[in-house]
Coordinates of C-alpha atoms in Angstrom, one line a residue:
Chain A
X1 CA 91.8 141.3 -87.8
X2 CA 93.2 138.8 -90.5
X3 CA 96.1 138.7 -87.5
X4 CA 94.0 138.1 -84.7
X5 CA 92.3 135.6 -87.6
X6 CA 95.7 134.5 -88.1
X7 CA 97.0 133.1 -83.9
X8 CA 93.7 132.0 -83.6
X9 CA 94.3 129.4 -86.8
X10 CA 97.2 128.4 -86.1
X11 CA 95.6 127.7 -82.6
X12 CA 93.5 125.6 -84.1
X13 CA 94.4 124.4 -87.0
X14 CA 96.1 121.6 -85.0
X15 CA 94.3 120.7 -82.2
X16 CA 93.1 117.5 -82.4
X17 CA 89.8 117.8 -80.3
X18 CA 88.7 121.4 -81.8
X19 CA 87.9 119.4 -85.1
X20 CA 86.8 116.0 -83.3
X21 CA 84.1 117.7 -81.6
X22 CA 83.3 120.0 -84.3
X23 CA 82.8 116.8 -86.9
X24 CA 80.8 115.1 -84.2
X25 CA 78.6 117.9 -83.5
X26 CA 78.0 118.3 -87.6
X27 CA 77.6 115.0 -88.4
X28 CA 75.0 115.0 -85.5
X29 CA 73.1 118.2 -86.7
X30 CA 72.7 116.2 -89.7
X31 CA 71.7 113.0 -88.6
X32 CA 69.2 114.8 -86.5
X33 CA 67.7 117.4 -88.7
X34 CA 67.7 114.9 -91.6
X35 CA 66.7 111.9 -89.7
X36 CA 63.3 113.6 -88.5
X37 CA 61.5 112.7 -91.5
X38 CA 62.6 108.9 -91.5
X39 CA 61.5 109.2 -87.7
X40 CA 57.8 110.6 -88.8
X41 CA 58.0 107.2 -91.5
X42 CA 58.7 105.0 -88.0
X43 CA 55.7 106.8 -86.0
X44 CA 53.5 106.5 -88.9
X45 CA 54.0 102.8 -89.3
X46 CA 53.7 102.2 -85.8
X47 CA 50.9 103.9 -85.2
X48 CA 52.5 105.9 -82.6
X49 CA 52.3 109.9 -81.4
X50 CA 49.7 112.3 -81.0
X51 CA 49.5 113.8 -84.9
X52 CA 44.6 114.2 -83.6
X53 CA 44.8 110.7 -85.8
X54 CA 46.6 111.9 -88.9
X55 CA 49.4 110.3 -90.4
X56 CA 52.3 111.3 -89.3
X57 CA 54.3 110.7 -92.7
X58 CA 52.3 113.7 -93.9
X59 CA 53.6 116.4 -91.4
X60 CA 55.0 118.8 -94.3
X61 CA 58.1 119.3 -91.9
X62 CA 60.5 119.6 -95.1
X63 CA 58.3 121.7 -97.1
X64 CA 59.5 125.2 -98.4
X65 CA 57.7 128.2 -96.4
X66 CA 57.9 125.5 -93.0
X67 CA 61.3 124.2 -93.6
X68 CA 63.4 127.0 -91.5
X69 CA 61.4 127.4 -88.7
X70 CA 61.9 124.1 -88.6
X71 CA 64.9 122.8 -88.7
X72 CA 66.3 126.4 -87.1
X73 CA 64.5 125.1 -84.5
X74 CA 65.3 122.0 -83.8
X75 CA 68.9 123.1 -84.7
X76 CA 69.4 124.5 -80.7
X77 CA 68.6 121.6 -78.9
X78 CA 72.6 121.6 -80.3
X79 CA 74.0 124.3 -79.8
X80 CA 75.4 123.5 -76.3
X81 CA 77.7 121.5 -77.9
X82 CA 78.7 124.4 -79.9
X83 CA 79.5 126.2 -76.1
X84 CA 81.8 123.2 -74.8
X85 CA 83.4 124.2 -77.7
X86 CA 83.8 127.7 -77.3
X87 CA 84.6 126.8 -73.7
X88 CA 86.9 124.6 -74.0
X89 CA 88.5 127.4 -76.8
X90 CA 88.6 130.0 -73.8
X91 CA 89.9 128.1 -70.5
X92 CA 92.8 126.5 -72.0
X93 CA 94.0 129.9 -72.6
X94 CA 94.4 130.2 -68.9
X95 CA 94.8 127.1 -68.4
X96 CA 98.3 126.6 -70.9
X97 CA 99.1 130.1 -69.2
X98 CA 98.6 131.5 -72.6
X99 CA 96.3 134.0 -72.2
X100 CA 99.0 136.1 -70.0
X101 CA 101.8 135.2 -72.4
X102 CA 99.8 137.0 -75.7
X103 CA 99.5 139.4 -73.1
X104 CA 103.1 139.9 -72.2
X105 CA 104.4 139.9 -75.4
X106 CA 102.2 142.5 -76.8
X107 CA 98.6 141.8 -77.5
X108 CA 95.9 144.0 -76.0
X109 CA 93.1 143.2 -73.3
X110 CA 90.4 143.8 -76.3
X111 CA 92.7 142.7 -79.0
X112 CA 92.6 138.7 -77.3
X113 CA 88.7 139.0 -76.2
X114 CA 88.7 140.3 -80.5
X115 CA 90.6 137.5 -82.0
X116 CA 87.8 134.9 -79.8
X117 CA 84.6 137.2 -81.0
X118 CA 86.5 136.2 -85.1
X119 CA 86.8 132.7 -83.7
X120 CA 82.5 132.5 -83.1
X121 CA 81.8 134.9 -86.1
X122 CA 83.6 132.0 -87.3
X123 CA 81.5 129.0 -86.3
X124 CA 78.5 130.5 -86.3
X125 CA 78.5 131.9 -90.0
X126 CA 80.0 128.5 -90.8
X127 CA 76.8 126.6 -88.8
X128 CA 74.1 128.7 -90.2
X129 CA 75.3 127.8 -94.1
X130 CA 75.8 124.0 -92.9
X131 CA 71.8 124.3 -91.6
X132 CA 71.0 126.8 -95.5
X133 CA 73.0 123.9 -97.9
X134 CA 71.1 120.5 -95.5
X135 CA 68.0 123.0 -96.0
X136 CA 67.9 123.9 -99.5
X137 CA 68.6 119.7 -100.2
X138 CA 65.8 118.4 -97.6
X139 CA 63.7 120.9 -99.2
X140 CA 64.8 120.1 -102.8
X141 CA 63.9 116.0 -102.1
X142 CA 60.6 116.1 -99.8
X143 CA 58.6 119.6 -100.7
X144 CA 57.1 119.6 -103.2
X145 CA 56.5 123.1 -104.1
X146 CA 59.9 124.1 -105.5
X147 CA 61.5 127.1 -106.9
X148 CA 63.4 130.0 -106.5
X149 CA 60.6 132.3 -105.5
X150 CA 59.7 129.6 -102.5
X151 CA 62.7 128.5 -101.5
X152 CA 63.5 131.9 -98.8
X153 CA 60.5 132.5 -98.1
X154 CA 60.5 132.5 -94.4
X155 CA 64.3 132.3 -94.3
X156 CA 63.9 135.3 -91.5
X157 CA 64.5 132.2 -89.4
X158 CA 68.3 131.6 -90.5
X159 CA 68.8 135.2 -89.7
X160 CA 67.2 134.2 -86.7
X161 CA 69.1 131.3 -86.1
X162 CA 72.0 133.1 -86.1
X163 CA 71.7 135.5 -83.8
X164 CA 70.6 132.6 -81.5
X165 CA 73.8 130.4 -81.3
X166 CA 76.1 133.2 -82.1
X167 CA 74.9 134.7 -78.8
X168 CA 74.1 131.7 -77.1
X169 CA 78.4 131.0 -78.0
X170 CA 79.5 134.7 -76.3
X171 CA 77.3 133.6 -73.7
X172 CA 79.3 130.7 -73.2
X173 CA 83.0 132.6 -73.9
X174 CA 81.8 135.4 -70.9
X175 CA 81.5 132.0 -68.6
X176 CA 84.4 130.4 -70.0
X177 CA 86.3 133.3 -68.7
X178 CA 84.7 133.4 -65.2
X179 CA 85.0 130.4 -64.9
X180 CA 89.1 129.7 -66.2
X181 CA 88.5 125.5 -65.1
X182 CA 87.8 123.9 -68.6
X183 CA 85.5 121.0 -66.2
X184 CA 83.5 123.7 -64.2
X185 CA 82.5 125.7 -67.1
X186 CA 81.3 123.1 -68.8
X187 CA 79.3 121.7 -66.3
X188 CA 77.9 125.5 -65.4
X189 CA 77.3 126.8 -68.3
X190 CA 74.7 123.2 -69.0
X191 CA 73.5 122.9 -65.6
X192 CA 72.7 127.3 -66.1
X193 CA 71.1 126.7 -69.8
X194 CA 69.2 123.6 -68.8
X195 CA 68.4 123.7 -65.4
X196 CA 69.4 126.8 -63.7
X197 CA 67.4 129.5 -65.7
X198 CA 64.4 127.0 -66.2
X199 CA 63.8 126.4 -63.1
X200 CA 64.2 130.2 -61.2
X201 CA 62.1 131.1 -64.1
X202 CA 59.9 128.2 -63.5
X203 CA 59.9 129.4 -59.6
X204 CA 59.9 133.0 -59.9
X205 CA 56.4 132.9 -62.6
X206 CA 54.7 131.5 -59.6
X207 CA 56.0 133.7 -57.1
X208 CA 55.3 137.1 -59.7
X209 CA 52.9 135.2 -62.3
X210 CA 51.7 138.7 -63.1
X211 CA 55.2 140.0 -63.7
X212 CA 56.4 138.2 -67.0
X213 CA 60.6 139.4 -66.5
X214 CA 61.6 136.0 -66.1
X215 CA 60.7 135.9 -70.1
X216 CA 64.3 138.4 -70.4
X217 CA 66.3 136.0 -68.3
X218 CA 69.0 135.5 -71.4
X219 CA 69.0 131.6 -72.0
X220 CA 64.8 131.9 -72.7
X221 CA 65.2 135.4 -74.2
X222 CA 68.0 133.4 -76.6
X223 CA 65.3 130.4 -77.0
X224 CA 62.5 132.7 -77.8
X225 CA 63.9 133.7 -81.3
X226 CA 62.7 130.6 -82.8
X227 CA 58.5 129.7 -81.3
X228 CA 58.2 125.8 -81.1
X229 CA 56.9 125.5 -84.7
X230 CA 55.1 122.0 -84.0
X231 CA 51.9 123.3 -83.0
X232 CA 50.5 124.0 -86.5
X233 CA 50.3 120.9 -87.2
X234 CA 48.2 119.8 -84.6
X235 CA 45.8 123.2 -85.7
X236 CA 47.1 125.2 -82.9
X237 CA 48.2 128.6 -83.2
X238 CA 52.2 129.7 -83.4
X239 CA 54.2 132.3 -84.0
X240 CA 55.4 131.2 -87.4
X241 CA 57.3 134.8 -87.6
X242 CA 60.6 136.1 -85.8
X243 CA 59.8 139.1 -83.1
X244 CA 62.0 142.4 -83.9
X245 CA 61.6 142.9 -80.0
X246 CA 63.0 139.5 -79.6
X247 CA 66.0 140.1 -82.1
X248 CA 66.3 143.8 -80.0
X249 CA 66.6 142.1 -77.0
X250 CA 69.1 139.4 -77.5
X251 CA 71.6 142.0 -79.3
X252 CA 71.4 144.2 -76.0
X253 CA 72.7 140.8 -74.7
X254 CA 75.1 140.3 -76.3
X255 CA 76.6 143.7 -76.4
X256 CA 76.7 143.0 -72.7
X257 CA 78.1 139.2 -72.0
X258 CA 81.3 141.1 -74.5
X259 CA 81.1 144.6 -72.6
X260 CA 81.5 142.1 -69.1
X261 CA 83.9 139.8 -70.9
X262 CA 86.0 143.1 -71.4
X263 CA 85.5 143.9 -67.6
X264 CA 86.8 140.5 -66.4
X265 CA 90.2 140.8 -68.2
X266 CA 90.0 144.5 -68.2
X267 CA 90.0 144.3 -64.2
X268 CA 91.3 141.0 -62.9
X269 CA 94.7 139.9 -62.2
X270 CA 96.5 137.5 -66.1
X271 CA 97.4 134.4 -64.2
X272 CA 96.8 130.5 -65.6
Chain B
X1 CA 105.0 145.0 -52.8
X2 CA 105.9 147.5 -50.5
X3 CA 107.7 151.0 -51.0
X4 CA 109.4 150.3 -53.9
X5 CA 110.8 151.8 -56.6
X6 CA 114.3 150.8 -59.6
X7 CA 115.7 152.2 -61.5
X8 CA 117.2 149.9 -65.3
X9 CA 119.3 151.6 -67.4
X10 CA 119.6 150.5 -70.9
X11 CA 123.2 148.0 -71.3
X12 CA 121.9 146.4 -67.6
X13 CA 122.1 143.7 -67.3
X14 CA 119.6 144.2 -64.0
X15 CA 119.2 141.5 -61.1
X16 CA 116.0 140.7 -58.8
X17 CA 117.1 138.2 -55.8
X18 CA 115.5 137.1 -53.2
X19 CA 114.2 134.2 -51.9
X20 CA 110.4 133.1 -52.9
X21 CA 107.6 134.7 -52.2
X22 CA 109.5 138.2 -52.0
X23 CA 108.1 139.6 -54.8
X24 CA 110.5 139.0 -57.5
X25 CA 108.1 138.1 -60.1
X26 CA 104.9 140.0 -58.7
X27 CA 107.7 143.2 -59.7
X28 CA 107.3 142.2 -62.8
X29 CA 104.1 141.0 -63.3
X30 CA 103.3 144.9 -62.8
X31 CA 105.6 146.0 -65.1
X32 CA 104.0 143.2 -67.6
X33 CA 100.5 145.0 -66.8
X34 CA 99.4 141.2 -66.1
X35 CA 98.9 142.0 -61.8
X36 CA 96.8 145.0 -61.0
X37 CA 99.1 146.9 -59.3
X38 CA 97.0 148.6 -56.0
X39 CA 98.7 152.4 -56.9
X40 CA 102.7 153.9 -58.0
X41 CA 104.0 153.8 -61.5
X42 CA 106.4 152.4 -63.9
X43 CA 107.1 153.8 -67.3
X44 CA 109.1 152.0 -70.2
X45 CA 111.1 153.2 -72.7
X46 CA 111.0 156.8 -70.7
X47 CA 107.2 156.2 -71.8
X48 CA 103.9 156.0 -70.7
X49 CA 103.2 151.9 -70.7
X50 CA 101.4 150.3 -73.4
X51 CA 100.9 147.1 -75.4
X52 CA 102.7 149.3 -77.8
X53 CA 106.4 149.4 -75.1
X54 CA 105.6 145.3 -74.2
X55 CA 106.2 144.7 -77.9
X56 CA 109.8 146.2 -77.7
X57 CA 110.1 143.6 -74.4
X58 CA 111.4 139.6 -73.8
X59 CA 110.0 138.0 -71.5
X60 CA 109.2 135.7 -69.6
X61 CA 106.6 135.1 -66.8
X62 CA 108.2 131.7 -64.3
X63 CA 108.0 128.9 -66.7
X64 CA 108.1 128.7 -69.9
X65 CA 104.5 129.4 -71.6
X66 CA 103.8 127.3 -75.2
X67 CA 101.0 125.6 -76.8
X68 CA 101.7 122.5 -75.6
X69 CA 100.6 120.3 -79.0
X70 CA 101.9 123.2 -81.3
X71 CA 105.9 122.9 -82.4
X72 CA 108.6 125.4 -81.7
X73 CA 107.7 125.9 -85.2
X74 CA 104.7 127.5 -84.5
X75 CA 104.1 128.2 -81.3
X76 CA 107.6 131.2 -82.2
X77 CA 104.5 132.3 -84.9
X78 CA 102.4 132.9 -83.0
X79 CA 104.4 135.3 -80.5
X80 CA 105.4 136.6 -84.4
X81 CA 102.5 137.7 -85.2
X82 CA 101.4 139.3 -82.1
X83 CA 104.4 141.1 -81.5
X84 CA 104.2 142.4 -85.6
X85 CA 107.5 141.0 -86.5
X86 CA 108.2 138.9 -89.6
X87 CA 108.8 134.9 -89.3
X88 CA 112.2 134.8 -90.9
X89 CA 114.2 135.7 -87.6
X90 CA 112.4 132.0 -86.4
X91 CA 115.2 129.7 -88.0
X92 CA 117.4 131.8 -86.5
X93 CA 116.2 132.0 -82.8
X94 CA 115.9 128.5 -82.3
X95 CA 119.9 127.9 -84.3
X96 CA 120.8 130.6 -80.7
X97 CA 119.2 128.2 -78.5
X98 CA 120.4 125.3 -80.5
X99 CA 116.6 123.9 -80.6
X100 CA 116.5 123.8 -84.4
X101 CA 117.3 119.8 -85.2
X102 CA 113.5 119.5 -82.4
X103 CA 111.9 122.4 -83.8
X104 CA 109.1 120.6 -85.7
X105 CA 108.3 118.2 -82.8
X106 CA 104.9 119.4 -80.0
X107 CA 105.8 121.7 -76.8
X108 CA 105.5 118.8 -74.7
X109 CA 107.4 116.0 -76.2
X110 CA 110.0 118.5 -75.0
X111 CA 112.8 118.1 -72.2
X112 CA 112.0 121.0 -69.2
X113 CA 115.9 122.3 -70.7
X114 CA 115.1 122.6 -73.9
X115 CA 110.9 124.3 -72.3
X116 CA 113.2 127.0 -71.1
X117 CA 115.7 127.8 -74.2
X118 CA 112.5 127.6 -76.1
X119 CA 111.4 130.3 -74.2
X120 CA 114.1 132.6 -74.1
X121 CA 114.5 131.8 -77.8
X122 CA 111.0 133.0 -77.7
X123 CA 111.7 136.1 -76.1
X124 CA 114.4 136.5 -78.2
X125 CA 112.6 136.7 -81.3
X126 CA 111.8 140.7 -82.0
X127 CA 114.9 141.1 -81.3
X128 CA 114.4 143.5 -78.1
X129 CA 115.5 146.4 -76.0
X130 CA 114.7 144.9 -73.5
X131 CA 115.0 140.7 -72.1
X132 CA 113.0 140.2 -68.6
X133 CA 114.2 136.3 -67.7
X134 CA 112.3 135.0 -64.6
X135 CA 113.9 132.4 -62.6
X136 CA 115.2 131.1 -65.6
X137 CA 117.2 128.1 -64.6
X138 CA 114.7 126.6 -62.2
X139 CA 114.5 123.3 -62.0
X140 CA 117.2 122.7 -64.8
X141 CA 120.7 120.0 -63.6
X142 CA 123.4 121.4 -63.8
X143 CA 124.6 121.1 -67.3
X144 CA 121.3 122.9 -68.8
X145 CA 122.1 126.0 -65.5
X146 CA 125.3 125.9 -67.2
X147 CA 124.0 126.0 -70.9
X148 CA 121.1 128.7 -69.7
X149 CA 123.4 131.1 -68.0
X150 CA 126.0 131.0 -71.3
X151 CA 123.2 131.6 -72.5
X152 CA 122.8 134.7 -71.2
X153 CA 126.0 136.1 -71.1
X154 CA 126.1 135.7 -75.1
X155 CA 122.7 138.0 -74.8
X156 CA 124.5 140.5 -72.7
X157 CA 127.6 140.4 -75.1
X158 CA 125.5 141.7 -77.8
X159 CA 124.2 145.1 -75.7
X160 CA 120.3 144.1 -74.7
X161 CA 119.3 145.2 -71.0
X162 CA 118.4 142.1 -69.7
X163 CA 116.2 142.0 -66.0
X164 CA 116.5 138.8 -64.6
X165 CA 114.7 137.3 -61.7
X166 CA 116.2 134.5 -59.3
X167 CA 117.2 133.7 -55.6
X168 CA 120.3 132.2 -56.6
X169 CA 122.6 135.2 -55.6
X170 CA 125.7 133.1 -57.1
X171 CA 123.6 133.2 -60.5
X172 CA 123.2 137.0 -60.2
X173 CA 126.5 137.4 -59.4
X174 CA 127.2 135.3 -62.3
X175 CA 125.4 136.9 -65.0
X176 CA 124.3 140.3 -63.5
X177 CA 125.9 144.0 -63.6
X178 CA 123.9 145.4 -61.5
X179 CA 121.2 144.2 -59.0
X180 CA 118.5 144.7 -56.4
X181 CA 118.1 142.4 -52.7
X182 CA 113.8 142.1 -51.9
X183 CA 112.6 140.7 -49.2
X184 CA 108.9 140.2 -48.4
X185 CA 107.9 142.8 -51.3
X186 CA 110.3 145.4 -50.0
X187 CA 114.3 146.2 -51.6
X188 CA 116.9 146.0 -49.3
X189 CA 119.5 147.0 -51.2
X190 CA 120.1 147.9 -54.9
X191 CA 123.8 148.5 -56.9
X192 CA 125.9 147.3 -58.5
X193 CA 127.5 144.0 -58.4
X194 CA 131.4 144.4 -58.5
X195 CA 131.0 146.6 -55.8
X196 CA 129.2 144.3 -53.4
X197 CA 129.9 141.7 -54.0
X198 CA 132.9 140.6 -55.4
X199 CA 136.1 142.2 -55.1
X200 CA 137.9 142.5 -51.1
X201 CA 136.7 141.9 -47.9
X202 CA 136.4 145.3 -45.9
X203 CA 138.1 145.8 -42.8
X204 CA 136.4 148.0 -39.4
X205 CA 139.2 150.0 -38.3
X206 CA 139.1 152.6 -34.8
X207 CA 141.7 154.4 -33.2
X208 CA 141.3 157.1 -30.4
X209 CA 142.0 159.8 -32.7
X210 CA 139.3 158.9 -36.0
X211 CA 140.2 162.3 -38.4
X212 CA 143.9 161.5 -38.1
X213 CA 142.8 157.6 -39.1
X214 CA 141.2 158.7 -41.5
X215 CA 144.0 160.4 -43.3
X216 CA 146.4 158.0 -42.8
X217 CA 144.5 154.8 -44.6
X218 CA 143.7 157.7 -47.2
X219 CA 147.3 157.3 -47.4
X220 CA 147.9 153.7 -47.5
X221 CA 148.2 152.5 -51.4
X222 CA 146.3 149.5 -51.5
X223 CA 143.0 151.5 -49.8
X224 CA 139.9 151.3 -52.0
X225 CA 137.5 153.0 -50.5
X226 CA 136.9 154.7 -47.1
X227 CA 133.5 155.1 -44.8
X228 CA 132.6 156.7 -42.1
X229 CA 130.3 154.1 -40.1
X230 CA 128.8 154.5 -36.1
X231 CA 131.7 153.6 -34.3
X232 CA 134.5 152.9 -36.8
X233 CA 135.6 153.0 -40.6
X234 CA 135.0 150.8 -43.5
X235 CA 137.7 150.9 -45.5
X236 CA 137.7 148.5 -48.6
X237 CA 141.5 147.1 -50.2
X238 CA 142.7 146.2 -53.1
X239 CA 145.1 144.1 -54.5
X240 CA 144.4 141.1 -51.8
X241 CA 145.5 142.9 -48.5
X242 CA 144.1 142.2 -45.3
X243 CA 143.2 143.6 -41.9
X244 CA 147.0 143.1 -41.4
X245 CA 148.4 145.0 -44.2
X246 CA 146.9 147.5 -42.8
X247 CA 148.0 147.1 -39.7
X248 CA 151.4 147.1 -39.9
X249 CA 151.2 150.3 -42.4
X250 CA 149.3 152.3 -39.4
X251 CA 152.2 151.1 -36.9
X252 CA 154.2 152.2 -39.3
X253 CA 152.2 155.9 -38.9
X254 CA 152.6 155.3 -35.4
X255 CA 148.8 155.1 -35.0
X256 CA 147.3 152.6 -32.6
X257 CA 144.1 150.5 -33.7
X258 CA 141.6 150.4 -30.7
X259 CA 139.0 147.7 -33.0
X260 CA 140.4 145.6 -36.3
X261 CA 138.5 143.3 -37.6
X262 CA 138.3 141.2 -41.1
X263 CA 134.0 141.4 -42.2
X264 CA 133.3 139.1 -45.0
X265 CA 130.9 141.3 -47.6
X266 CA 128.2 142.4 -45.3
X267 CA 125.4 142.6 -48.0
X268 CA 126.4 138.9 -48.9
X269 CA 125.6 137.4 -45.0
X270 CA 122.9 139.9 -45.0
X271 CA 121.1 137.9 -48.0
X272 CA 121.9 134.4 -46.8
X273 CA 120.6 135.6 -43.5
X274 CA 117.7 136.0 -45.4
X275 CA 117.2 132.9 -47.0
X276 CA 118.4 131.1 -43.8
X277 CA 115.1 132.5 -42.2
X278 CA 113.2 131.1 -44.7
X279 CA 111.4 127.4 -44.1
X280 CA 112.2 126.7 -47.6
X281 CA 114.0 123.7 -47.7
X282 CA 115.0 123.4 -51.4
X283 CA 116.1 127.3 -50.4
X284 CA 118.4 126.0 -47.2
X285 CA 120.5 123.8 -49.9
X286 CA 121.2 126.5 -51.9
X287 CA 122.5 128.5 -49.2
X288 CA 124.8 125.6 -48.4
X289 CA 125.2 125.9 -51.5
X290 CA 125.9 129.4 -51.9
X291 CA 128.2 129.7 -49.2
X292 CA 130.7 126.2 -50.4
X293 CA 130.8 128.4 -53.2
X294 CA 132.4 132.2 -51.9
X295 CA 134.0 129.9 -48.7

């Protein structure tokens, strides 16, 4: 395993597009997550938004206990950019034909896949830690309650976030391997995530309204991990916990994506 | 591929000769486990093939393949990690292919010849038992071609087994000890280069009494081999002797021949025909070049 990480590190350490995209992603993620407070204050100053007559700046967005579901929910919207980075890292291997040379040089197909999964794991861990650290900083600034006993209440959403991003990136890996071309794969990943599956699910729910199988589509299943938290600020009932069923489902999806990626590597000629 | 069966023995420099599209790269791709075979089998070092056996092989398929943004050294470090060998040989192999001075430059800044040389350095890195080179001089200028060929001959002299795919007869003849000719995935010929391509031309001889004729030719001191064919005997002569010398000897023996024809090597002609029927103009120019070389 250290050998596979060393190989990937050599490839990435001088690959500028990777670092530029990564830095850009974290800058934007940091701005979005820390900017909500300013946004709510802006809303309050203009009197905009529908908060049932409440002052938006009073919304306890960064309060401990609430903060983890709020931050992770917001953060999942940006995971598509990490998906693009993963797609690039796999389609590059096809466009440079280095995947073929790796196999010729003596890497097994499984080792090749494992090296990419390790990259996904690393990105996901770093990404989750980033949100943890940012959450602790923002919470310590804005939260009226502080201290170790409250800081990690509801932190199961961090685990959900870890799974959410990790499984999505595994899906991105599968798409990249299937399509092989960077541009196509990025467009298809975005199309599927934002249009094909949601619209398809909508149509299916109209036709088969008594069934809810579209709940189990991959992107929907991943997004179900962290439910929309904001309803509670308008006095609506929201799911404020991570459902075990959702965790099981996305874990099964991760296994399926990895299995399909491996089958692709096994069954096709390795070409550029 | 169709019914192709080949065996390469240790120490051979084995050429796979054939026009573009004849299945050279496909064959190599199959034995390197990157192209799926429908049926058939292959073995490496007498064993079932695996990633471990591929680590003992240094191979380039078609074009040199490296990360364009990485330096020669970083690219070779990746190869060393995959092959499980130490990085200590990187400088040595770069020295061998004369890329030492540019080793910190990105691969994309290299000329085609330098890229080919880096590919050979990469194939040499793990000190492999077998090297596979696919069209290693493709697209190079005459000087580059000469350099690469010299390098291959140098490597072959160290006793490594080399498999070289090429569409250039000349290249195979200059570099290889054994070779096979492919056309449309079929094996046309397989044998040693010395036997097939170099040495003297053959002479076709026929007489009324073929057995007497054969007996007489066997006694001719310059006869290397006699092979009966349908209508005549095919005789290979040494010492620059030709049909005139053979005829003179037979007349002295009192044998009158009914058929006497000096043939330039038939395999070469066959190969030229294969190339000539190919519509690819690049190949046609190769034919001319090859023809000139042997004129």
